[in-house]
């Protein structure tokens, strides 16, 4: 039985009209886009679930903050407001704003990773993996086995497999592991949370072998909500206390602030201990000035710093987080009723539909996740994205197509943007596609691809036999 939709803890003051298109128009537009959803124009999309990143609706407080933004090149008051807010939330000494998450990775990773080394994560997001590889190192995913079975409903499927982590460290030698990265929530595994206990265990292993531990903190607030909801020992803690404790286990964080801080642009680097890491902080500042801009703006406008400082706090509000996760739970329950498989229990920022289960006849190298993405667009003007073999790409050493553990189509939900009726449309579209799924015999082939992060730009064509 479908659960009730959690009501919005806000009302709407400004609206943005969205265009309705016909199926014929959409079929023509997706063909012209070479079946790559990133090539579509935003205006041709009805419900845009491509990403929850930078697509959020800001509050009246944030928009008021935009007007107050201090645009001084150096030492802007908005910078100090942001730094002080982040220091209070995370308990870290040094905070560096950057323009988005991958900028944080670009500025930080070369200090830890070089050729011949490895970085291990519960799961790397695609751009994070790319920055490990750009630094010359190799990225290894080490998520718990249960994450790989979308039908297995257990808590904290985003966790690191700690036994395997220790084996990997011993196999490659601790001196060759430049960094361990804990991604909270674990985006690629379905927005699945990481438990406090797992964070503590990973931290202990890292300390034992002298390996620095970085939190990829894009969805840290949603993770904290799951910890409070599902981890017995943390149920009486506030969201802020949970975050403080979680971050106390790591040495640093890299954050795409385009997610849980409910803004349209921004990123952060945090270093816990300023005195122990004076050299590292010097390198961060130097890289930031070279790549991003002066250290007190980091590639952002003063108005962005201001909105980010306000969003950091809004993203921690428990009634907001309850509504936010409630949206995913609502859609998931509609899919349960229809017998549509997804990464379950549902995670934090979207519903990851199991495209392999919907299209068992389509092999990984014909990209079932992409097939469902294209069908969703044709069916209802919904734009989602593949999180599977299409996204994973080719082995950087052999050039061969990699076989992903999952073939998901991710419906990533922008924050404070869509209403219950939109969610009903998402469910109806998936149900309609499920009914005719057996008629779709083949997937897609790639007709052109760039050498790195190919899914953003590649051209595809339907396979016809
Ligand atoms: N880390 C994680 C876990 C992410 O999900 C992302 C981005 C990044 C790092 C990079 O941040 O985009 O600000 O440079 N994820 C987006 C997504 C793009 O759609 O999941 P960025």
Coordinates of C-alpha atoms and ligand atoms in Angstrom, one line a residue:
X1 CA 0.0 0.0 0.0
X2 CA 1.3 3.4 -1.0
X3 CA 2.4 5.5 2.0
X4 CA 1.2 9.0 2.6
X5 CA 3.1 11.9 1.0
X6 CA 5.0 13.9 3.7
X7 CA 3.6 17.5 3.4
X8 CA 6.0 20.3 2.5
X9 CA 7.2 22.4 5.4
X10 CA 7.1 25.5 3.2
X11 CA 4.7 27.2 0.8
X12 CA 5.5 28.5 -2.7
X13 CA 6.1 32.2 -3.5
X14 CA 7.5 32.1 -7.0
X15 CA 6.9 29.7 -9.8
X16 CA 8.6 28.7 -13.0
X17 CA 6.4 27.6 -16.0
X18 CA 7.4 24.3 -17.6
X19 CA 6.6 23.3 -21.1
X20 CA 4.4 20.3 -22.1
X21 CA 5.5 18.4 -25.2
X22 CA 3.9 15.6 -27.2
X23 CA 5.3 12.1 -27.6
X24 CA 6.1 12.8 -31.3
X25 CA 8.1 15.9 -30.3
X26 CA 10.0 14.1 -27.7
X27 CA 10.9 11.2 -30.0
X28 CA 12.2 13.7 -32.5
X29 CA 14.2 15.6 -29.9
X30 CA 15.8 12.6 -28.3
X31 CA 16.9 11.3 -31.7
X32 CA 18.4 14.7 -32.5
X33 CA 20.2 14.5 -29.1
X34 CA 21.8 11.2 -30.2
X35 CA 19.9 9.5 -27.4
X36 CA 22.1 11.2 -24.9
X37 CA 19.9 12.9 -22.2
X38 CA 22.6 15.4 -21.5
X39 CA 22.2 16.7 -25.0
X40 CA 18.5 17.7 -24.6
X41 CA 17.6 21.3 -24.0
X42 CA 16.3 21.8 -20.4
X43 CA 13.2 23.6 -21.9
X44 CA 12.2 20.3 -23.7
X45 CA 12.0 18.5 -20.4
X46 CA 8.8 18.4 -18.2
X47 CA 10.2 16.9 -15.0
X48 CA 13.9 17.1 -14.8
X49 CA 15.4 14.4 -12.6
X50 CA 18.8 14.3 -14.3
X51 CA 20.4 15.4 -11.1
X52 CA 19.7 16.8 -7.6
X53 CA 22.9 18.9 -8.0
X54 CA 22.5 22.7 -8.3
X55 CA 18.9 22.2 -9.3
X56 CA 17.5 23.1 -5.9
X57 CA 15.0 25.9 -5.0
X58 CA 16.5 28.5 -2.7
X59 CA 14.5 30.0 0.2
X60 CA 13.5 33.6 0.6
X61 CA 16.3 33.9 3.2
X62 CA 18.8 32.7 0.6
X63 CA 17.5 35.1 -2.1
X64 CA 17.7 37.9 0.4
X65 CA 21.2 36.8 1.1
X66 CA 22.0 37.0 -2.6
X67 CA 21.2 40.8 -2.4
X68 CA 23.5 41.1 0.7
X69 CA 26.4 39.2 -0.9
X70 CA 29.7 41.1 -0.4
X71 CA 31.5 41.1 -3.7
X72 CA 34.9 42.3 -2.3
X73 CA 37.7 40.4 -4.1
X74 CA 39.5 39.7 -0.9
X75 CA 38.2 39.3 2.7
X76 CA 34.4 39.6 1.9
X77 CA 32.1 39.5 4.9
X78 CA 30.1 36.7 3.1
X79 CA 33.3 34.6 3.1
X80 CA 33.7 34.9 6.8
X81 CA 30.1 34.1 7.4
X82 CA 30.4 30.9 5.3
X83 CA 33.7 29.9 7.0
X84 CA 32.3 30.4 10.5
X85 CA 29.1 28.6 9.8
X86 CA 31.0 25.6 8.3
X87 CA 33.5 25.5 11.2
X88 CA 30.6 25.4 13.6
X89 CA 28.7 22.6 11.8
X90 CA 31.7 20.3 11.0
X91 CA 34.1 21.2 13.8
X92 CA 36.9 21.6 11.3
X93 CA 39.6 24.3 11.5
X94 CA 40.2 25.2 7.9
X95 CA 37.4 25.8 5.3
X96 CA 38.1 26.5 1.7
X97 CA 35.3 27.5 -0.6
X98 CA 35.6 26.3 -4.2
X99 CA 33.1 26.6 -7.1
X100 CA 31.8 23.0 -7.0
X101 CA 32.7 19.4 -5.8
X102 CA 35.0 18.4 -8.5
X103 CA 37.0 21.6 -8.0
X104 CA 37.5 20.5 -4.4
X105 CA 38.8 17.2 -5.7
X106 CA 41.1 18.9 -8.2
X107 CA 42.6 21.2 -5.6
X108 CA 43.0 18.5 -2.9
X109 CA 43.7 15.1 -4.5
X110 CA 47.1 15.8 -6.1
X111 CA 48.5 16.3 -2.6
X112 CA 47.7 12.7 -1.8
X113 CA 47.7 10.7 -5.0
X114 CA 50.2 10.1 -7.8
X115 CA 51.1 7.4 -10.3
X116 CA 51.3 3.9 -9.0
X117 CA 49.0 4.7 -6.0
X118 CA 45.4 3.7 -5.2
X119 CA 42.5 5.5 -3.6
X120 CA 39.8 3.3 -2.0
X121 CA 36.2 4.3 -1.4
X122 CA 32.9 2.8 -0.4
X123 CA 32.1 4.0 -4.0
X124 CA 33.5 6.8 -6.1
X125 CA 31.2 9.1 -7.9
X126 CA 32.2 9.4 -11.6
X127 CA 33.9 12.8 -11.4
X128 CA 35.7 11.8 -8.2
X129 CA 37.0 8.6 -9.9
X130 CA 38.1 10.8 -12.8
X131 CA 40.1 13.1 -10.4
X132 CA 41.8 10.1 -8.8
X133 CA 42.8 9.0 -12.3
X134 CA 43.8 12.5 -13.5
X135 CA 46.2 12.5 -10.5
X136 CA 47.7 9.3 -11.9
X137 CA 46.3 6.9 -9.3
X138 CA 43.7 4.2 -9.6
X139 CA 40.3 4.1 -7.9
X140 CA 38.9 1.0 -6.1
X141 CA 35.3 0.6 -4.9
X142 CA 34.8 -1.3 -1.7
X143 CA 31.1 -1.2 -0.9
X144 CA 29.4 -3.9 1.2
X145 CA 28.1 -6.9 -0.8
X146 CA 24.5 -6.3 0.1
X147 CA 24.6 -3.0 -1.8
X148 CA 24.9 -5.1 -5.0
X149 CA 21.5 -6.7 -4.6
X150 CA 18.8 -4.1 -5.1
X151 CA 16.1 -6.3 -3.7
X152 CA 17.8 -6.9 -0.4
X153 CA 16.3 -4.5 2.1
X154 CA 18.8 -3.8 4.8
X155 CA 20.1 -0.7 6.5
X156 CA 23.2 1.2 5.6
X157 CA 23.8 -0.3 2.2
X158 CA 26.2 2.5 1.5
X159 CA 28.8 1.2 4.0
X160 CA 32.4 0.3 3.3
X161 CA 33.2 -3.4 3.4
X162 CA 35.8 -3.1 6.2
X163 CA 37.1 -6.6 5.9
X164 CA 37.8 -6.1 2.2
X165 CA 39.2 -2.6 2.9
X166 CA 41.9 -4.1 5.2
X167 CA 42.6 -6.9 2.6
X168 CA 43.1 -4.3 -0.1
X169 CA 45.4 -2.2 2.0
X170 CA 47.5 -5.3 2.8
X171 CA 47.5 -6.5 -0.8
X172 CA 48.7 -3.2 -2.3
X173 CA 50.7 -2.0 0.7
X174 CA 49.6 0.8 3.0
X175 CA 52.3 3.1 1.5
X176 CA 50.5 2.8 -1.9
X177 CA 47.1 3.8 -0.7
X178 CA 47.1 7.6 -0.9
X179 CA 43.6 8.2 0.3
X180 CA 40.5 6.5 1.6
X181 CA 37.3 8.3 0.6
X182 CA 34.0 7.8 2.4
X183 CA 31.1 9.0 0.2
X184 CA 28.1 10.0 2.4
X185 CA 25.5 9.2 1.2
X186 CA 26.8 6.6 -1.3
X187 CA 25.5 8.2 -4.5
X188 CA 26.5 5.5 -6.9
X189 CA 25.0 2.7 -4.8
X190 CA 21.6 4.5 -4.7
X191 CA 22.0 7.3 -2.3
X192 CA 22.5 4.7 0.4
X193 CA 23.6 5.9 3.8
X194 CA 26.8 5.1 5.8
X195 CA 26.4 4.3 9.4
X196 CA 28.2 6.0 12.3
X197 CA 29.7 2.6 13.3
X198 CA 31.0 2.0 9.8
X199 CA 32.6 5.5 9.7
X200 CA 34.2 4.7 13.1
X201 CA 35.5 1.3 11.9
X202 CA 36.9 2.8 8.7
X203 CA 38.6 5.6 10.6
X204 CA 40.2 3.0 12.9
X205 CA 41.6 1.1 10.0
X206 CA 42.9 4.3 8.4
X207 CA 44.6 5.3 11.6
X208 CA 46.1 1.8 12.0
X209 CA 47.8 2.0 8.6
X210 CA 48.5 5.8 8.6
X211 CA 46.2 6.5 5.6
X212 CA 44.3 9.8 5.4
X213 CA 40.6 9.6 5.4
X214 CA 38.5 12.1 3.3
X215 CA 34.7 12.4 3.5
X216 CA 33.0 13.0 0.1
X217 CA 30.3 15.1 1.9
X218 CA 27.9 16.0 -0.9
X219 CA 24.9 14.5 0.9
X220 CA 26.1 14.6 4.5
X221 CA 22.8 16.0 5.9
X222 CA 20.6 13.3 4.3
X223 CA 23.1 10.7 5.6
X224 CA 22.7 12.2 9.1
X225 CA 18.9 11.9 8.9
X226 CA 19.2 8.1 8.1
X227 CA 21.7 7.7 11.0
X228 CA 19.2 9.3 13.4
X229 CA 16.3 7.3 12.0
X230 CA 18.0 3.9 11.7
X231 CA 21.0 3.6 14.1
X232 CA 19.8 2.9 17.6
X233 CA 22.8 4.5 19.3
X234 CA 22.2 7.8 17.5
X235 CA 18.5 8.2 17.7
X236 CA 18.5 10.7 20.5
X237 CA 21.2 12.9 18.9
X238 CA 20.4 16.0 16.9
X239 CA 21.3 16.2 13.2
X240 CA 24.0 18.6 14.1
X241 CA 25.5 16.3 16.8
X242 CA 25.5 13.4 14.3
X243 CA 27.3 15.5 11.7
X244 CA 29.8 16.7 14.2
X245 CA 30.6 13.1 15.3
X246 CA 30.7 11.7 11.8
X247 CA 33.2 14.3 10.7
X248 CA 35.3 13.9 13.8
X249 CA 36.3 10.4 12.4
X250 CA 37.8 11.9 9.2
X251 CA 40.8 14.1 8.5
X252 CA 39.3 16.2 5.7
X253 CA 36.3 16.6 3.5
X254 CA 35.6 17.5 -0.1
X255 CA 32.0 18.7 -0.7
X256 CA 29.8 19.5 -3.6
X257 CA 27.7 22.1 -1.9
X258 CA 25.2 21.9 -4.8
X259 CA 23.3 19.1 -3.1
X260 CA 22.5 19.2 0.7
X261 CA 23.2 22.9 1.2
X262 CA 20.3 23.7 -1.2
X263 CA 22.1 26.2 -3.5
X264 CA 22.8 26.3 -7.3
X265 CA 26.6 26.5 -7.1
X266 CA 29.3 25.9 -4.6
X267 CA 31.8 23.5 -3.0
X268 CA 33.9 23.3 0.1
X269 CA 37.1 21.7 1.3
X270 CA 37.5 21.2 5.1
X271 CA 40.7 20.2 7.0
X272 CA 40.2 19.1 10.5
X273 CA 43.4 20.0 12.1
X274 CA 45.1 23.2 11.0
X275 CA 48.3 23.0 13.0
X276 CA 49.1 19.4 11.9
X277 CA 48.4 20.3 8.3
X278 CA 50.1 23.6 7.7
X279 CA 51.9 22.4 4.6
X280 CA 48.8 20.8 3.1
X281 CA 46.8 24.0 3.7
X282 CA 49.5 26.0 2.0
X283 CA 49.2 23.7 -1.1
X284 CA 45.4 24.0 -1.0
X285 CA 45.6 27.8 -1.0
X286 CA 48.2 27.7 -3.9
X287 CA 46.0 25.4 -6.0
X288 CA 42.9 27.3 -5.2
X289 CA 44.5 30.6 -6.3
X290 CA 45.8 28.9 -9.5
X291 CA 42.6 27.1 -10.5
X292 CA 39.7 28.7 -8.7
X293 CA 40.5 32.2 -7.6
X294 CA 41.6 34.0 -4.5
X295 CA 41.2 32.0 -1.3
X296 CA 38.3 34.1 0.1
X297 CA 36.0 33.5 -2.9
X298 CA 37.2 30.2 -4.4
X299 CA 35.6 30.7 -7.8
X300 CA 32.3 31.9 -6.3
X301 CA 30.6 35.3 -6.3
X302 CA 30.1 36.9 -2.9
X303 CA 26.3 36.3 -3.3
X304 CA 27.0 32.5 -3.8
X305 CA 29.0 32.4 -0.5
X306 CA 26.2 34.2 1.3
X307 CA 23.5 31.8 0.0
X308 CA 25.7 28.8 0.8
X309 CA 26.2 30.0 4.4
X310 CA 22.4 30.2 4.8
X311 CA 21.7 26.9 3.0
X312 CA 24.2 25.0 5.2
X313 CA 21.8 25.6 8.1
X314 CA 18.5 25.2 6.2
X315 CA 19.7 21.8 5.0
X316 CA 20.0 20.5 8.6
X317 CA 16.4 21.3 9.6
X318 CA 14.8 18.0 10.6
X319 CA 11.3 18.7 9.3
X320 CA 12.8 19.6 6.0
X321 CA 14.8 16.4 5.9
X322 CA 11.8 14.3 6.9
X323 CA 9.8 15.8 3.9
X324 CA 12.8 15.4 1.6
X325 CA 13.4 11.7 2.4
X326 CA 9.6 11.3 2.5
X327 CA 9.4 12.2 -1.2
X328 CA 11.6 9.2 -2.1
X329 CA 9.7 6.9 0.3
X330 CA 6.4 8.0 -1.4
X331 CA 7.6 7.2 -4.9
X332 CA 9.2 4.0 -3.7
X333 CA 6.0 2.8 -2.2
X334 CA 4.1 3.5 -5.5
X335 CA 6.8 1.3 -7.2
X336 CA 6.4 -1.4 -4.6
X337 CA 2.7 -1.5 -5.4
X338 CA 3.4 -1.9 -9.1
X339 CA 6.2 -4.5 -8.5
X340 CA 8.9 -2.3 -10.0
X341 CA 12.4 -3.1 -8.6
X342 CA 14.7 -0.3 -7.4
X343 CA 17.6 0.0 -5.0
X344 CA 15.8 -0.8 -1.8
X345 CA 15.3 0.5 0.8
X346 CA 15.1 3.7 -1.0
X347 CA 18.0 6.1 -0.4
X348 CA 18.4 9.9 0.1
X349 CA 18.3 11.9 -3.1
X350 CA 16.5 9.8 -5.7
X351 CA 15.0 6.5 -6.7
X352 CA 17.4 4.2 -8.5
X353 CA 15.2 2.0 -10.6
X354 CA 16.7 -1.4 -11.4
X355 CA 16.8 -1.3 -15.2
X356 CA 18.4 -4.7 -15.3
X357 CA 15.3 -6.2 -13.7
X358 CA 13.0 -4.3 -16.0
X359 CA 15.0 -5.3 -19.2
X360 CA 16.6 -8.7 -18.4
X361 CA 16.9 -9.2 -22.2
X362 CA 19.3 -6.3 -22.6
X363 CA 23.0 -6.9 -21.8
X364 CA 25.1 -4.5 -19.8
X365 CA 27.0 -3.4 -23.0
X366 CA 23.7 -2.3 -24.5
X367 CA 23.1 -0.1 -21.4
X368 CA 19.7 -1.0 -19.9
X369 CA 19.9 2.1 -17.6
X370 CA 20.1 4.3 -20.6
X371 CA 17.3 2.4 -22.3
X372 CA 15.0 3.2 -19.4
X373 CA 16.2 6.8 -19.3
X374 CA 15.3 7.3 -23.0
X375 CA 11.9 5.5 -22.5
X376 CA 11.1 7.8 -19.5
X377 CA 11.7 10.8 -21.7
X378 CA 9.6 9.5 -24.6
X379 CA 6.8 8.4 -22.2
X380 CA 6.4 11.5 -20.1
X381 CA 9.1 14.1 -20.7
X382 CA 10.9 12.9 -17.6
X383 CA 14.7 13.2 -17.7
X384 CA 16.7 10.8 -15.6
X385 CA 20.2 9.3 -16.1
X386 CA 22.0 6.0 -16.3
X387 CA 24.0 4.9 -13.3
X388 CA 25.4 1.7 -14.7
X389 CA 27.8 0.4 -17.3
X390 CA 27.1 3.4 -19.6
X391 CA 28.3 5.8 -16.9
X392 CA 31.1 3.6 -15.7
X393 CA 32.8 3.7 -19.1
X394 CA 35.9 1.9 -20.2
X395 CA 38.9 0.5 -18.3
X396 CA 41.5 3.3 -18.3
X397 CA 44.3 0.7 -18.9
X398 CA 42.7 -1.7 -21.4
X399 CA 40.0 0.6 -23.0
X400 CA 37.5 -2.3 -22.6
X401 CA 33.9 -1.6 -21.6
X402 CA 33.5 -2.1 -17.8
X403 CA 30.7 -4.2 -16.4
X404 CA 29.0 -2.3 -13.6
X405 CA 27.6 -4.0 -10.5
X406 CA 24.3 -2.3 -11.1
X407 CA 22.3 -1.1 -14.1
X408 CA 20.2 1.7 -12.5
X409 CA 18.2 4.5 -14.0
X410 CA 18.4 7.3 -11.4
X411 CA 15.5 9.6 -10.8
X412 CA 17.4 12.3 -8.8
X413 CA 15.1 14.7 -7.1
X414 CA 15.9 18.4 -6.9
X415 CA 15.2 19.9 -3.4
X416 CA 12.0 21.8 -2.8
X417 CA 11.1 21.8 -6.5
X418 CA 8.5 19.1 -7.4
X419 CA 5.1 18.3 -5.8
X420 CA 3.1 15.2 -5.1
X421 CA 1.4 15.3 -8.5
X422 CA 4.8 15.2 -10.2
X423 CA 5.7 12.1 -8.2
X424 CA 2.5 10.5 -9.3
X425 CA 3.4 11.2 -12.9
X426 CA 6.9 9.6 -12.4
X427 CA 5.2 6.5 -11.0
X428 CA 2.6 6.3 -13.8
X429 CA 5.4 6.6 -16.5
X430 CA 7.4 3.8 -14.9
X431 CA 4.4 1.6 -14.7
X432 CA 3.5 2.2 -18.4
X433 CA 7.1 1.4 -19.4
X434 CA 7.2 -1.7 -17.3
X435 CA 4.0 -3.0 -19.1
X436 CA 5.7 -2.8 -22.5
X437 CA 9.3 -3.5 -21.4
X438 CA 9.4 -7.0 -23.0
X439 CA 8.7 -5.5 -26.4
X440 CA 12.0 -3.6 -26.3
X441 CA 14.5 -6.1 -27.6
X442 CA 17.7 -4.2 -27.9
X443 CA 19.6 -1.3 -26.3
X444 CA 22.1 1.2 -27.6
X445 CA 25.5 1.3 -29.1
X446 CA 28.0 4.2 -28.8
X447 CA 28.7 5.8 -32.1
X448 CA 31.2 8.4 -30.7
X449 CA 32.8 8.9 -27.3
X450 CA 35.4 11.2 -25.7
X451 CA 38.3 9.6 -23.8
X452 CA 37.1 10.5 -20.2
X453 CA 33.7 10.9 -18.6
X454 CA 32.1 9.8 -21.8
X455 CA 28.5 9.6 -20.7
X456 CA 28.1 13.3 -20.6
X457 CA 29.0 13.8 -24.3
X458 CA 28.8 10.4 -26.1
X459 CA 26.5 9.9 -29.1
X460 CA 24.4 6.7 -29.1
X461 CA 22.2 4.9 -31.6
X462 CA 19.5 2.3 -31.1
X463 CA 20.6 -1.2 -32.0
X464 CA 18.3 -2.7 -34.6
X465 CA 18.6 -6.3 -35.6
Ligands
LIG1 N1 30.8 13.6 -5.1 C1 29.6 13.1 -5.2 C2 29.2 12.0 -4.3 C3 28.7 13.6 -6.2 O1 27.5 13.1 -6.2 C4 29.2 14.6 -7.0 C5 28.3 15.1 -8.0 C6 30.4 15.1 -6.9 C7 31.3 14.6 -5.9 C8 31.0 16.2 -7.7 O2 30.4 17.4 -7.4 O3 29.1 18.1 -9.5 O4 29.6 19.7 -7.6 O5 31.4 18.9 -9.1 N2 27.2 14.6 -8.4 C9 26.2 15.1 -9.3 C10 25.2 14.1 -9.5 C11 26.7 15.7 -10.5 O6 24.4 14.2 -10.4 O7 25.1 13.1 -8.7 P1 30.1 18.6 -8.5

